[in-house]
mmCIF file of C-alpha atoms in Angstrom:
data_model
loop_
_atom_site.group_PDB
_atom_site.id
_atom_site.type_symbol
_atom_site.label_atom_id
_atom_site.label_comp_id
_atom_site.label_asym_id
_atom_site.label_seq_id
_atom_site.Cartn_x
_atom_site.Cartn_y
_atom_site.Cartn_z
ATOM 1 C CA UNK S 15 -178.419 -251.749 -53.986
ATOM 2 C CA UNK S 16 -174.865 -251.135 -54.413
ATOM 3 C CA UNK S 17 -175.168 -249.367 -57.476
ATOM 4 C CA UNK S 18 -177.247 -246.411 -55.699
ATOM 5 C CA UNK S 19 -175.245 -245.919 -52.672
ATOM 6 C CA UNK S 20 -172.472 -244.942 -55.153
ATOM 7 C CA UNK S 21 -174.452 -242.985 -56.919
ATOM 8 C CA UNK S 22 -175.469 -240.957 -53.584
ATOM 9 C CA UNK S 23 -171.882 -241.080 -52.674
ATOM 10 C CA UNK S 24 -171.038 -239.789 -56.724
ATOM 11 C CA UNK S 25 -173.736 -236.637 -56.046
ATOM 12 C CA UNK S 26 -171.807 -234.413 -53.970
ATOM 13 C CA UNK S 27 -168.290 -234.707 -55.755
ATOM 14 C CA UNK S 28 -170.177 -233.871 -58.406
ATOM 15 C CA UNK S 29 -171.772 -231.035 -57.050
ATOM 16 C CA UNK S 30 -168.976 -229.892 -55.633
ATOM 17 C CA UNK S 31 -166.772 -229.732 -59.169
ATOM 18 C CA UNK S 32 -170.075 -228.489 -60.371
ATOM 19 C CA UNK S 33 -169.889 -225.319 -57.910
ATOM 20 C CA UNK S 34 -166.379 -224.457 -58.749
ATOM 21 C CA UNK S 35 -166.635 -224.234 -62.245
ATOM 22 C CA UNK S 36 -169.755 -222.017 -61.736
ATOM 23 C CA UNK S 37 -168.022 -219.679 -59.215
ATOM 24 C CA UNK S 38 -164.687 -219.643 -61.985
ATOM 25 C CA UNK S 39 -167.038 -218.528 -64.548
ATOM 26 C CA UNK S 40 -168.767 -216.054 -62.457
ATOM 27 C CA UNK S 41 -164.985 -214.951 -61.447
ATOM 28 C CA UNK S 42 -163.948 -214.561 -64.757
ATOM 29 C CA UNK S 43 -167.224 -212.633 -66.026
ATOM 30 C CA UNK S 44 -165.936 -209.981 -63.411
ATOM 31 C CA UNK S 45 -162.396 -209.327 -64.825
ATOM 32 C CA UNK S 46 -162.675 -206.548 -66.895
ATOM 33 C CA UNK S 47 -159.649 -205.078 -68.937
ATOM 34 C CA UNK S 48 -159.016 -201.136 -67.493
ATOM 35 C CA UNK S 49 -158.340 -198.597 -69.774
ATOM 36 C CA UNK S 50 -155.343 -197.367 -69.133
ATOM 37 C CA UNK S 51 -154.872 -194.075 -71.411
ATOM 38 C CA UNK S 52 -156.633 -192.059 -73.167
ATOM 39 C CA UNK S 53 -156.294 -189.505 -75.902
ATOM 40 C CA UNK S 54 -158.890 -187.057 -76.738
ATOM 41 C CA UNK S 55 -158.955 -184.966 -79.721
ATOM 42 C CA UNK S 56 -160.470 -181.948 -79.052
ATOM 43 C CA UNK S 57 -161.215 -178.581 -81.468
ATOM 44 C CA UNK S 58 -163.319 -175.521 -79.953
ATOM 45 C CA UNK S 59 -164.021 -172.100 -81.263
ATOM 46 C CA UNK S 60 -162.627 -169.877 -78.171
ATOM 47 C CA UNK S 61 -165.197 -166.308 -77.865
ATOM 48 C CA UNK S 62 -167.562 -164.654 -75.252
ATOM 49 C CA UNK S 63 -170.677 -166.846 -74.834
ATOM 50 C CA UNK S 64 -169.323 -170.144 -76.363
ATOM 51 C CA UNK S 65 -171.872 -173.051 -76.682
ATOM 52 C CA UNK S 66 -171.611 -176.885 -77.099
ATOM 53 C CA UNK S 67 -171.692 -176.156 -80.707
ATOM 54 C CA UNK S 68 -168.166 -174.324 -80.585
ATOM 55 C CA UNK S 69 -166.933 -177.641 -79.213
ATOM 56 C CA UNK S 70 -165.698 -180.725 -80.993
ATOM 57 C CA UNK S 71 -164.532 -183.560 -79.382
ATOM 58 C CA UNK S 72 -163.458 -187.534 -80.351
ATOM 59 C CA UNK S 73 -161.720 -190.285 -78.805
ATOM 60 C CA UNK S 74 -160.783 -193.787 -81.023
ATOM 61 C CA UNK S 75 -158.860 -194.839 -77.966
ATOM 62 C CA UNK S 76 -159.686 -198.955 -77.864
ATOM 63 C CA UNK S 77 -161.967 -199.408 -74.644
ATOM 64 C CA UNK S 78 -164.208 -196.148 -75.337
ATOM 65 C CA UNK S 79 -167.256 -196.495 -76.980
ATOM 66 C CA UNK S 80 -168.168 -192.954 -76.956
ATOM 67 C CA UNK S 81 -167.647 -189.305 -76.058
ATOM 68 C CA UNK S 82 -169.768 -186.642 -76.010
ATOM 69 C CA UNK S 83 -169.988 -183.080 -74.788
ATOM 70 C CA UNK S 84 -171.954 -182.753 -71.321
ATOM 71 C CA UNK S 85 -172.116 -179.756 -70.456
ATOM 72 C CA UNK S 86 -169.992 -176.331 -71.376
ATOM 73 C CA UNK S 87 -169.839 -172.915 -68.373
ATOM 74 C CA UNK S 88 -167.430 -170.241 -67.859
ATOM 75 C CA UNK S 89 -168.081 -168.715 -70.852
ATOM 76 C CA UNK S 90 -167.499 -164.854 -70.188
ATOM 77 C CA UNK S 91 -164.745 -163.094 -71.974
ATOM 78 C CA UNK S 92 -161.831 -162.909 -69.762
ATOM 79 C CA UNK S 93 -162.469 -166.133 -68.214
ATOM 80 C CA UNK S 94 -161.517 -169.942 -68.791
ATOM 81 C CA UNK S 95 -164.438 -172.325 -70.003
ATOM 82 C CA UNK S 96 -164.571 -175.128 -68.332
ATOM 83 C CA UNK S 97 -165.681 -178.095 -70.537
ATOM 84 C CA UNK S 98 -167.242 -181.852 -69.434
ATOM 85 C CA UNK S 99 -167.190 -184.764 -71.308
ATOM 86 C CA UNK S 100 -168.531 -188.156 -71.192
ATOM 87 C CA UNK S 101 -166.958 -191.176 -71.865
ATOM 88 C CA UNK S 102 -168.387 -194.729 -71.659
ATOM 89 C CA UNK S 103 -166.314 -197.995 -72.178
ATOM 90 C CA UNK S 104 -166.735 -200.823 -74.114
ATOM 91 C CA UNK S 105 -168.718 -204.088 -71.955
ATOM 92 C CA UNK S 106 -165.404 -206.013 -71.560
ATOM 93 C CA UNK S 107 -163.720 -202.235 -70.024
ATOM 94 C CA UNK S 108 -163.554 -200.241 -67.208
ATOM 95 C CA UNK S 109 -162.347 -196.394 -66.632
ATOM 96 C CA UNK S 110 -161.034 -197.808 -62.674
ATOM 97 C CA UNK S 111 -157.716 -197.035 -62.073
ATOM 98 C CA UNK S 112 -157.690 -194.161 -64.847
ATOM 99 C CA UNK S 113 -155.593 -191.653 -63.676
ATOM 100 C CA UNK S 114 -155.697 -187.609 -64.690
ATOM 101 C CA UNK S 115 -151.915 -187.820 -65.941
ATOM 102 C CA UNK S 116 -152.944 -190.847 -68.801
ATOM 103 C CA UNK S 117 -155.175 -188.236 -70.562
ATOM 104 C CA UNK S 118 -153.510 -186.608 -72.928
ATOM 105 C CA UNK S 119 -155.277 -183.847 -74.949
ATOM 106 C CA UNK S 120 -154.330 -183.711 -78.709
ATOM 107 C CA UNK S 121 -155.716 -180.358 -81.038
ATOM 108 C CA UNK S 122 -156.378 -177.397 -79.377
ATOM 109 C CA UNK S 123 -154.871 -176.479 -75.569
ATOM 110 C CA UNK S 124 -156.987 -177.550 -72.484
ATOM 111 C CA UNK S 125 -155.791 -178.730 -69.373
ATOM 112 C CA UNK S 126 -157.471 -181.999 -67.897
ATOM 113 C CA UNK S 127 -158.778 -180.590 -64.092
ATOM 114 C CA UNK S 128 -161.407 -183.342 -62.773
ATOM 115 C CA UNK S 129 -161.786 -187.139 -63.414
ATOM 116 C CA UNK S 130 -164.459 -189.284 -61.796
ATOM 117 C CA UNK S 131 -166.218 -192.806 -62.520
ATOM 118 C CA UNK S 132 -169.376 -193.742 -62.060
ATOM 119 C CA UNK S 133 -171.527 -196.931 -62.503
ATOM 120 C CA UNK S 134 -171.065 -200.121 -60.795
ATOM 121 C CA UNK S 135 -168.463 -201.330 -62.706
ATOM 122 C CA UNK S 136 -166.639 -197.881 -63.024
ATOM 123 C CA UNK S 137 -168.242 -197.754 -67.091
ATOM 124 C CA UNK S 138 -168.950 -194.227 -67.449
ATOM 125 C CA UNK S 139 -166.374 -191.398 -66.787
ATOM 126 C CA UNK S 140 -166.798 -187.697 -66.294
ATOM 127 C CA UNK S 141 -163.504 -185.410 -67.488
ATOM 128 C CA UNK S 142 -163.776 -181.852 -67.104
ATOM 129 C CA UNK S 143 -161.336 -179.733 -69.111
ATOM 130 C CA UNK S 144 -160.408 -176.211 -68.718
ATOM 131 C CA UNK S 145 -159.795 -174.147 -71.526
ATOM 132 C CA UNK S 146 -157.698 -171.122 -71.855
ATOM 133 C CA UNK S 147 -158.733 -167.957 -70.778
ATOM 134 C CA UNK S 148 -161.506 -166.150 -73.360
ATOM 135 C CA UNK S 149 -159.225 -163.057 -75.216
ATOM 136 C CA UNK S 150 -155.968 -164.366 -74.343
ATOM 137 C CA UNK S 151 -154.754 -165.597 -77.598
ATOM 138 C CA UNK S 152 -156.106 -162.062 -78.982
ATOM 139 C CA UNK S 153 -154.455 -158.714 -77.325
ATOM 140 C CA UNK S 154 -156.074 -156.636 -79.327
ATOM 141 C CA UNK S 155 -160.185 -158.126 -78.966
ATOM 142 C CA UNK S 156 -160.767 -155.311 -76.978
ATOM 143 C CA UNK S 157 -158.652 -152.695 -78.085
ATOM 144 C CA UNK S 158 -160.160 -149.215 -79.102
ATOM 145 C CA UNK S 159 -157.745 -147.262 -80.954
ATOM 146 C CA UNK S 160 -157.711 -144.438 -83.083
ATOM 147 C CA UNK S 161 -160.712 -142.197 -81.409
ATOM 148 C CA UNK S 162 -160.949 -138.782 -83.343
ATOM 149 C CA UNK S 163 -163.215 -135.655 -83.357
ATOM 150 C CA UNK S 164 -165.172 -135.194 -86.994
ATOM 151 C CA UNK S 165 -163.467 -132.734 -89.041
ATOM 152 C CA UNK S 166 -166.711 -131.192 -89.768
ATOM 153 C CA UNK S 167 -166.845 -129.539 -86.376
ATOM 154 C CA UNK S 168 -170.491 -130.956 -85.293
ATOM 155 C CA UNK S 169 -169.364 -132.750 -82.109
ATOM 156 C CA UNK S 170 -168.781 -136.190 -83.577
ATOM 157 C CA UNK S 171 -166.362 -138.434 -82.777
ATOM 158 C CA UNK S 172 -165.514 -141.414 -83.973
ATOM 159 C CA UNK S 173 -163.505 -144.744 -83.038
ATOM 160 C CA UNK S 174 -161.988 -148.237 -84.835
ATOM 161 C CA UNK S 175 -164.038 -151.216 -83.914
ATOM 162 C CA UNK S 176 -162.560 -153.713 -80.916
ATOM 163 C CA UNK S 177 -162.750 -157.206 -82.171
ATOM 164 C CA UNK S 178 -164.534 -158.727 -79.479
ATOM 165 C CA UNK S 179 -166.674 -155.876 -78.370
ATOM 166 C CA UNK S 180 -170.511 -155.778 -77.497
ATOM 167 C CA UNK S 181 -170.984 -152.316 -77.084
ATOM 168 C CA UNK S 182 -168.675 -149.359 -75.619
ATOM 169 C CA UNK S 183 -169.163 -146.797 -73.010
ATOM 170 C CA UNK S 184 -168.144 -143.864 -73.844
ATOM 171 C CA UNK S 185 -167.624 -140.577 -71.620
ATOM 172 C CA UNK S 186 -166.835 -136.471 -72.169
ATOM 173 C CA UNK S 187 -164.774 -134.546 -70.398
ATOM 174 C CA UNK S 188 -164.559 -130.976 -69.932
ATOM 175 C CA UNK S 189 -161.241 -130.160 -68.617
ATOM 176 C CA UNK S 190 -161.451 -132.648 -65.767
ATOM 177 C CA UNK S 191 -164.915 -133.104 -65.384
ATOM 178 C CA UNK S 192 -167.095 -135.461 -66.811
ATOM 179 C CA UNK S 193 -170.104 -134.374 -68.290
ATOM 180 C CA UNK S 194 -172.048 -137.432 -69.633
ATOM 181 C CA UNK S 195 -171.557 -141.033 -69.978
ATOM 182 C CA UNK S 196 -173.671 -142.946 -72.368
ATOM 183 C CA UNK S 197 -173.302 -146.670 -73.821
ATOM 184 C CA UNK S 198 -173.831 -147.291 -77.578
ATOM 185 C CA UNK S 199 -173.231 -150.487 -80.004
ATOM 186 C CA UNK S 200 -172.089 -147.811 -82.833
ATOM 187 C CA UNK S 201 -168.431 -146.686 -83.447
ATOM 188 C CA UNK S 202 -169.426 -142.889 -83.088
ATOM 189 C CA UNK S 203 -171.377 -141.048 -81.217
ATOM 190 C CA UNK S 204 -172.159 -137.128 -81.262
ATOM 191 C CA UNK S 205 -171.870 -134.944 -78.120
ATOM 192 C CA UNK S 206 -173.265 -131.537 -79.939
ATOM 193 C CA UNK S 207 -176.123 -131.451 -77.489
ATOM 194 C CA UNK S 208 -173.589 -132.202 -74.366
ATOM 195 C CA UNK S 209 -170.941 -129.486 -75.555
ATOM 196 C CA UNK S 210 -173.856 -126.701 -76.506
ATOM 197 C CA UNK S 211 -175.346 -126.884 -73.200
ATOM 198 C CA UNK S 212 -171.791 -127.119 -71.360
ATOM 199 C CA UNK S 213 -170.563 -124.122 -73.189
ATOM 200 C CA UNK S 214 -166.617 -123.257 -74.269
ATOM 201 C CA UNK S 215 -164.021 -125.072 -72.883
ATOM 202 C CA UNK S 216 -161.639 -127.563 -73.509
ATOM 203 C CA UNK S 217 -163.452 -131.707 -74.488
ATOM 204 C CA UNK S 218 -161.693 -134.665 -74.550
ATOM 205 C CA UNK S 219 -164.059 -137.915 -74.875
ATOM 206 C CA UNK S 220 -162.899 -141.392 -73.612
ATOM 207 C CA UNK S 221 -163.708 -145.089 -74.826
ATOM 208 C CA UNK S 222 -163.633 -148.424 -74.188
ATOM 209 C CA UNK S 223 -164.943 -151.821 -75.412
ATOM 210 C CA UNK S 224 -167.317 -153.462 -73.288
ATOM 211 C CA UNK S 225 -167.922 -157.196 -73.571
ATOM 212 C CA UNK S 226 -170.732 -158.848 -70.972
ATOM 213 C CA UNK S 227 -169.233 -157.550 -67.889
ATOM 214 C CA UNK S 228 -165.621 -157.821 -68.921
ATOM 215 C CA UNK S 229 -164.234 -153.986 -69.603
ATOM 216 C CA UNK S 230 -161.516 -153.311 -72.140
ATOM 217 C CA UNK S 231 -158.737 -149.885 -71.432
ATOM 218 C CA UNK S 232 -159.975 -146.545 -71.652
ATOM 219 C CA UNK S 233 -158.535 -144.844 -74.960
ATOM 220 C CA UNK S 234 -158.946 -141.391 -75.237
ATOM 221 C CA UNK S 235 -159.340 -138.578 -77.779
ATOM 222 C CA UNK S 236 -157.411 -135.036 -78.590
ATOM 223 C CA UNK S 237 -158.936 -132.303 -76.913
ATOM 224 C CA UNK S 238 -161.250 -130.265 -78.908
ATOM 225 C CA UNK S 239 -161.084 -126.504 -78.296
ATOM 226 C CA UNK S 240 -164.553 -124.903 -78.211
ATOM 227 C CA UNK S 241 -164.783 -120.714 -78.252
ATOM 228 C CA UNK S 242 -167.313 -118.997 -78.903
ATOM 229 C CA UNK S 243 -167.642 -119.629 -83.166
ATOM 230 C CA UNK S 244 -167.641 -122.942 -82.760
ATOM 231 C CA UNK S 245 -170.607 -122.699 -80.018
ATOM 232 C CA UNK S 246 -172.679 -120.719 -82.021
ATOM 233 C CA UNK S 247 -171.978 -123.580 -85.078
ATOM 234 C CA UNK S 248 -173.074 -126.355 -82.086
ATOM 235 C CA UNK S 249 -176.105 -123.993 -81.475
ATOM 236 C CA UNK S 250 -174.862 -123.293 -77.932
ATOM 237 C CA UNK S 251 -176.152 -120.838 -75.658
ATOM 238 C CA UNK S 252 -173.426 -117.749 -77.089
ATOM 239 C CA UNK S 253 -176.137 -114.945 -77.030
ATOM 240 C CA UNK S 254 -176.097 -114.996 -80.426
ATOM 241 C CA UNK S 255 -179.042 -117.384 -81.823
ATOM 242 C CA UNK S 256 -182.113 -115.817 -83.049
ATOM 243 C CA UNK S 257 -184.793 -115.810 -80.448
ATOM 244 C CA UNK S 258 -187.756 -115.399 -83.245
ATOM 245 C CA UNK S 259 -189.790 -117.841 -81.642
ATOM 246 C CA UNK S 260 -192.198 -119.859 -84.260
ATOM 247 C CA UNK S 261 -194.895 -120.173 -81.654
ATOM 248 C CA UNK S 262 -194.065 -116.802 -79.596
ATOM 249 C CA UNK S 263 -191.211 -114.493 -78.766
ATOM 250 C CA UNK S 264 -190.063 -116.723 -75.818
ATOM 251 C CA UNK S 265 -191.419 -116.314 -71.710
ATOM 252 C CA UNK S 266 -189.875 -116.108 -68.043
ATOM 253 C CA UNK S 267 -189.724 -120.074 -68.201
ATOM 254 C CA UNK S 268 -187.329 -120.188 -71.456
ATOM 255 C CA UNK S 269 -187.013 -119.871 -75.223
ATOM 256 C CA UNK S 270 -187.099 -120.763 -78.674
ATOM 257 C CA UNK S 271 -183.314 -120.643 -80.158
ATOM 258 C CA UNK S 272 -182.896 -121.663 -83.620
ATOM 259 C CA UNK S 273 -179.481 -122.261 -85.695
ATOM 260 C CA UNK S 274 -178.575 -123.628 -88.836
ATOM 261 C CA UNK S 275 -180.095 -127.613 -88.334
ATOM 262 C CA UNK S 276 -183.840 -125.646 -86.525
ATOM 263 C CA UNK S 277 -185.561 -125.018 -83.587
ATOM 264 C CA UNK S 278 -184.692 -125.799 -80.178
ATOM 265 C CA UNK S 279 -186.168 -124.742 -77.038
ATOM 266 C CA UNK S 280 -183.724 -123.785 -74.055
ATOM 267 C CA UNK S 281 -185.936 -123.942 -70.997
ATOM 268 C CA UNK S 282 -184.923 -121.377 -68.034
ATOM 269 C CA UNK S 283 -182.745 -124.014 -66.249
ATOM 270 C CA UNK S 284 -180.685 -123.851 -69.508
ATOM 271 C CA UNK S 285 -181.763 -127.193 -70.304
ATOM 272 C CA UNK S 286 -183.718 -128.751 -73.589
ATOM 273 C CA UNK S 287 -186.046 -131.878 -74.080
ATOM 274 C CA UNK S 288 -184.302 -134.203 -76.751
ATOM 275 C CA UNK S 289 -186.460 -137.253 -77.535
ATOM 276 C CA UNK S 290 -189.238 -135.910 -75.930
ATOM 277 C CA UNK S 291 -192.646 -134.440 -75.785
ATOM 278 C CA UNK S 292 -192.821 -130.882 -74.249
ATOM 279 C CA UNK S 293 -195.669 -128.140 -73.969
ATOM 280 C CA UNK S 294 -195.366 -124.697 -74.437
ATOM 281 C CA UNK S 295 -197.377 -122.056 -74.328
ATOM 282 C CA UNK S 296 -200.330 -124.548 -74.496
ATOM 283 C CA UNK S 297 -199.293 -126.386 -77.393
ATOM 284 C CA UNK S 298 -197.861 -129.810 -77.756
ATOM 285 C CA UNK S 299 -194.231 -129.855 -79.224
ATOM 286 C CA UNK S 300 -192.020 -132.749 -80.020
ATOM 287 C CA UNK S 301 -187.862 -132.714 -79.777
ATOM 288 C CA UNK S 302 -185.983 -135.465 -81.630
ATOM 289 C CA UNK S 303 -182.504 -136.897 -80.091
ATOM 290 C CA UNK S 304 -180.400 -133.572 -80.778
ATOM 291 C CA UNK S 305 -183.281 -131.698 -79.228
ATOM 292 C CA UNK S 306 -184.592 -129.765 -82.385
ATOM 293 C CA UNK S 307 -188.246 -129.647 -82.935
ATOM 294 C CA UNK S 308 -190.239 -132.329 -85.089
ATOM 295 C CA UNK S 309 -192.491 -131.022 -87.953
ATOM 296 C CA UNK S 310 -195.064 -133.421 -90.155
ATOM 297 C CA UNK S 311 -195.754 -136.536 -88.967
ATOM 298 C CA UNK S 312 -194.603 -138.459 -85.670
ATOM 299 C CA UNK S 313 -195.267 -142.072 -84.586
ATOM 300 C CA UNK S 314 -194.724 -141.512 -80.797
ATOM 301 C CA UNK S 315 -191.935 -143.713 -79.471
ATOM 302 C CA UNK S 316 -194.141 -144.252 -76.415
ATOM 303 C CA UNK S 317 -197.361 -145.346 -77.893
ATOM 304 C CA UNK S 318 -196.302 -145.416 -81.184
ATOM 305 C CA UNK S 319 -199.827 -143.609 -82.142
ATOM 306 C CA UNK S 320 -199.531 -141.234 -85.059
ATOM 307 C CA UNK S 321 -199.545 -137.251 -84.529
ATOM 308 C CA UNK S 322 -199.477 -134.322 -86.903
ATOM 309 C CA UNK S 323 -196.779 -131.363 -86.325
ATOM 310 C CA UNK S 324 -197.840 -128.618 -88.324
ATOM 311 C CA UNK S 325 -195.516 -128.006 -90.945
ATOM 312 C CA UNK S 326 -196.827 -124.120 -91.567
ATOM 313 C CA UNK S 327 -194.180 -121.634 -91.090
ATOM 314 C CA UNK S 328 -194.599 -119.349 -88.810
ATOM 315 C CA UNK S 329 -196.355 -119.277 -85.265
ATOM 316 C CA UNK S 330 -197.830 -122.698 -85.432
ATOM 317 C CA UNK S 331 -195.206 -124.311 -86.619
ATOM 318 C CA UNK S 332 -194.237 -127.736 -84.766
ATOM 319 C CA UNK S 333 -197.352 -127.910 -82.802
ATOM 320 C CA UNK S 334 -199.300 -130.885 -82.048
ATOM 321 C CA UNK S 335 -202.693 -130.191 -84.337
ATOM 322 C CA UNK S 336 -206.109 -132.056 -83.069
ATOM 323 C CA UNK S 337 -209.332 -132.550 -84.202
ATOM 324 C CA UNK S 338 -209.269 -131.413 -87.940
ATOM 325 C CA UNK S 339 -208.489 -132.866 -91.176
ATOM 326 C CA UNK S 340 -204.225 -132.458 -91.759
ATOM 327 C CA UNK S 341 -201.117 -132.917 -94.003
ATOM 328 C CA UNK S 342 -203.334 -131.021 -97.247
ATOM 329 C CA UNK S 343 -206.828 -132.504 -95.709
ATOM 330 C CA UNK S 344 -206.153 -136.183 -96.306
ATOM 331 C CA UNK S 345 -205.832 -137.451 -92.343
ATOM 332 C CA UNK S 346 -208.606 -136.398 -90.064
ATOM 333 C CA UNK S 347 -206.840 -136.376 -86.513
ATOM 334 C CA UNK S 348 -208.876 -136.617 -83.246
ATOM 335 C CA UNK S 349 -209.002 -134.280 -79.845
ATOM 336 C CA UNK S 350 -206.156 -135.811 -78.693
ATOM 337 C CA UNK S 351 -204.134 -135.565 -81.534
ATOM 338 C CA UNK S 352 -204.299 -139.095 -82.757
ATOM 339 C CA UNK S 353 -204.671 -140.193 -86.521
ATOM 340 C CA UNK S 354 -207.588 -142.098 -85.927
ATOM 341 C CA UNK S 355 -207.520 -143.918 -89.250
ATOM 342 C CA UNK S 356 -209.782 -141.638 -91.046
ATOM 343 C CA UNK S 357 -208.570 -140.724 -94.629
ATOM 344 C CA UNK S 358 -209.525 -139.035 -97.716
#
């Protein structure tokens, strides 16, 4: 009997030690060792429309298990990318207490703007990095220089490449008025069409590099005197241009000019379709870019269907030809003009 009242009176010492050596273990699975520092080697490829692949990043920093790139924005030229990584620590870590001036950024520049923990146990870490601004280590990415009028007298005018450029707009002047501004990807761009219908005067053109909707400095050209020889070498409206129409001798709503490149057809508000289909008299005429009639064969840029332009000389040629057999009786050609796959 004795012998199991001490052992009820042993029990709850015994549970007692027991429950302090379970709540110590317990205590000590919670301590976890804080990163206190961290260095982050980072390498990026700075330009307009950066991606995650233009970004590498490592950390060997004891604690960190691993980095990797979240997410990358910001990316326009002319403004600062803005860069989030994310960090996990080791089991026996934790990022709490982790403050912005411990991260040090080794490689290339980036300033360290956001830090922030998540997880129970503080685990994971977001760090957000912003980058330098997108052309500032490069003056000249957007820098046109060196914009010059052909030597050849045709209305060209050229320009050096920017770096960083998409495209460039590009505008001419007539003494102080503009008189067309157009966009192109090319370093050139010819304004014979702009200056023949404009007439003499004095042209200057203007450029700049474009880059999504960042805008480089205008740089602009010499002016370019334009009397009355050069017109007539443009094919401008000087008077002097035959007027020997290929389809007729011209009517009250315009005429047929022609000058050294062909045909052209100045309509009686003194303008001209370019790129375009355009009847006259009846007939069915196409005008390429410069506005001078299309001969042979066409594949519309509207529904790309294929048309015959008489090649004859004379007074049919350039028109639209329909429902016969053309180019020496090898396509047959349908009422409406279209090659309707028929061949000899």
């Amino acid at each position: 009997m004795a012998k199991k009242k001490l052992l009820k009176k042993a029990f709850p010492v015994f549970l007692t030690v027991a429950m302090a050596l379970g709540m110590n273990v317990v205590s000590m699975a919670k301590q976890k060792e804080s990163v206190s520092s961290l260095d982050i080697d980072l390498h990026y490829e700075l330009s307009h429309g950066m991606t995650k692949g233009d970004v590498e990043v490592e950390c060997d920093e004891d604690g960190v298990s691993s980095v990797s790139l979240s997410s990358i924005s910001n990316t326009d030229y002319g403004k600062k990318p803005k860069v989030t990584l994310k960090l996990r620590a080791d089991r026996d870590y934790t990022f709490k207490g982790l403050k912005r001036e411990n991260v040090k950024i080794s490689g290339d520049e980036a300033i360290v703007t956001k830090l922030s923990t998540s997880g129970s146990s503080s685990n994971t870490m977001n760090l957000t990095l912003t980058l330098p601004k997108i052309g500032s280590t490069d003056d000249s990415a957007l820098e046109v220089s060196d914009v010059s009028w052909s030597e050849e007298d045709n209305g060209n005018v050229e320009w050096e490449q920017a770096n960083d450029a998409d495209q460039y707009e590009v505008k001419i002047l007539r003494g102080s008025s503009t008189k067309e501004t157009i966009k192109t990807n090319n370093t050139q761009y010819n304004f014979r069409d702009v200056i023949r219908a404009n007439g003499k005067g004095t042209y200057r053109v203007r450029v700049r590099a474009l880059i999504g909707s960042y805008k480089g400095n205008w740089t602009e050209s010499d002016d370019l005197d334009v009397d009355e020889d050069l017109l007539n070498q443009l094919g401008g409206k000087t008077g002097s241009s035959s007027t020997t129409s290929p389809s007729s001798n011209g009517s009250a709503k315009g005429a047929w000019l022609r000058d050294n490149n062909g045909w052209w057809y100045c309509n009686a508000d003194h303008s001209y379709p370019t790129n375009n289909w355009q009847q006259i008299d009846g007939y069915w005429f196409f005008f390429n870019k410069s506005g001078y009639m299309k001969t042979g064969w066409l594949q519309s840029p509207f529904s790309k269907k294929w048309y015959w332009l008489s090649t004859d000389s004379g007074s049919t040629q350039g028109r639209m030809l329909t429902s016969q057999w053309v180019d020496n009786g090898k396509y047959y050609v349908d009422s409406n003009g279209v090659w309707n796959g028929q061949s000899k």
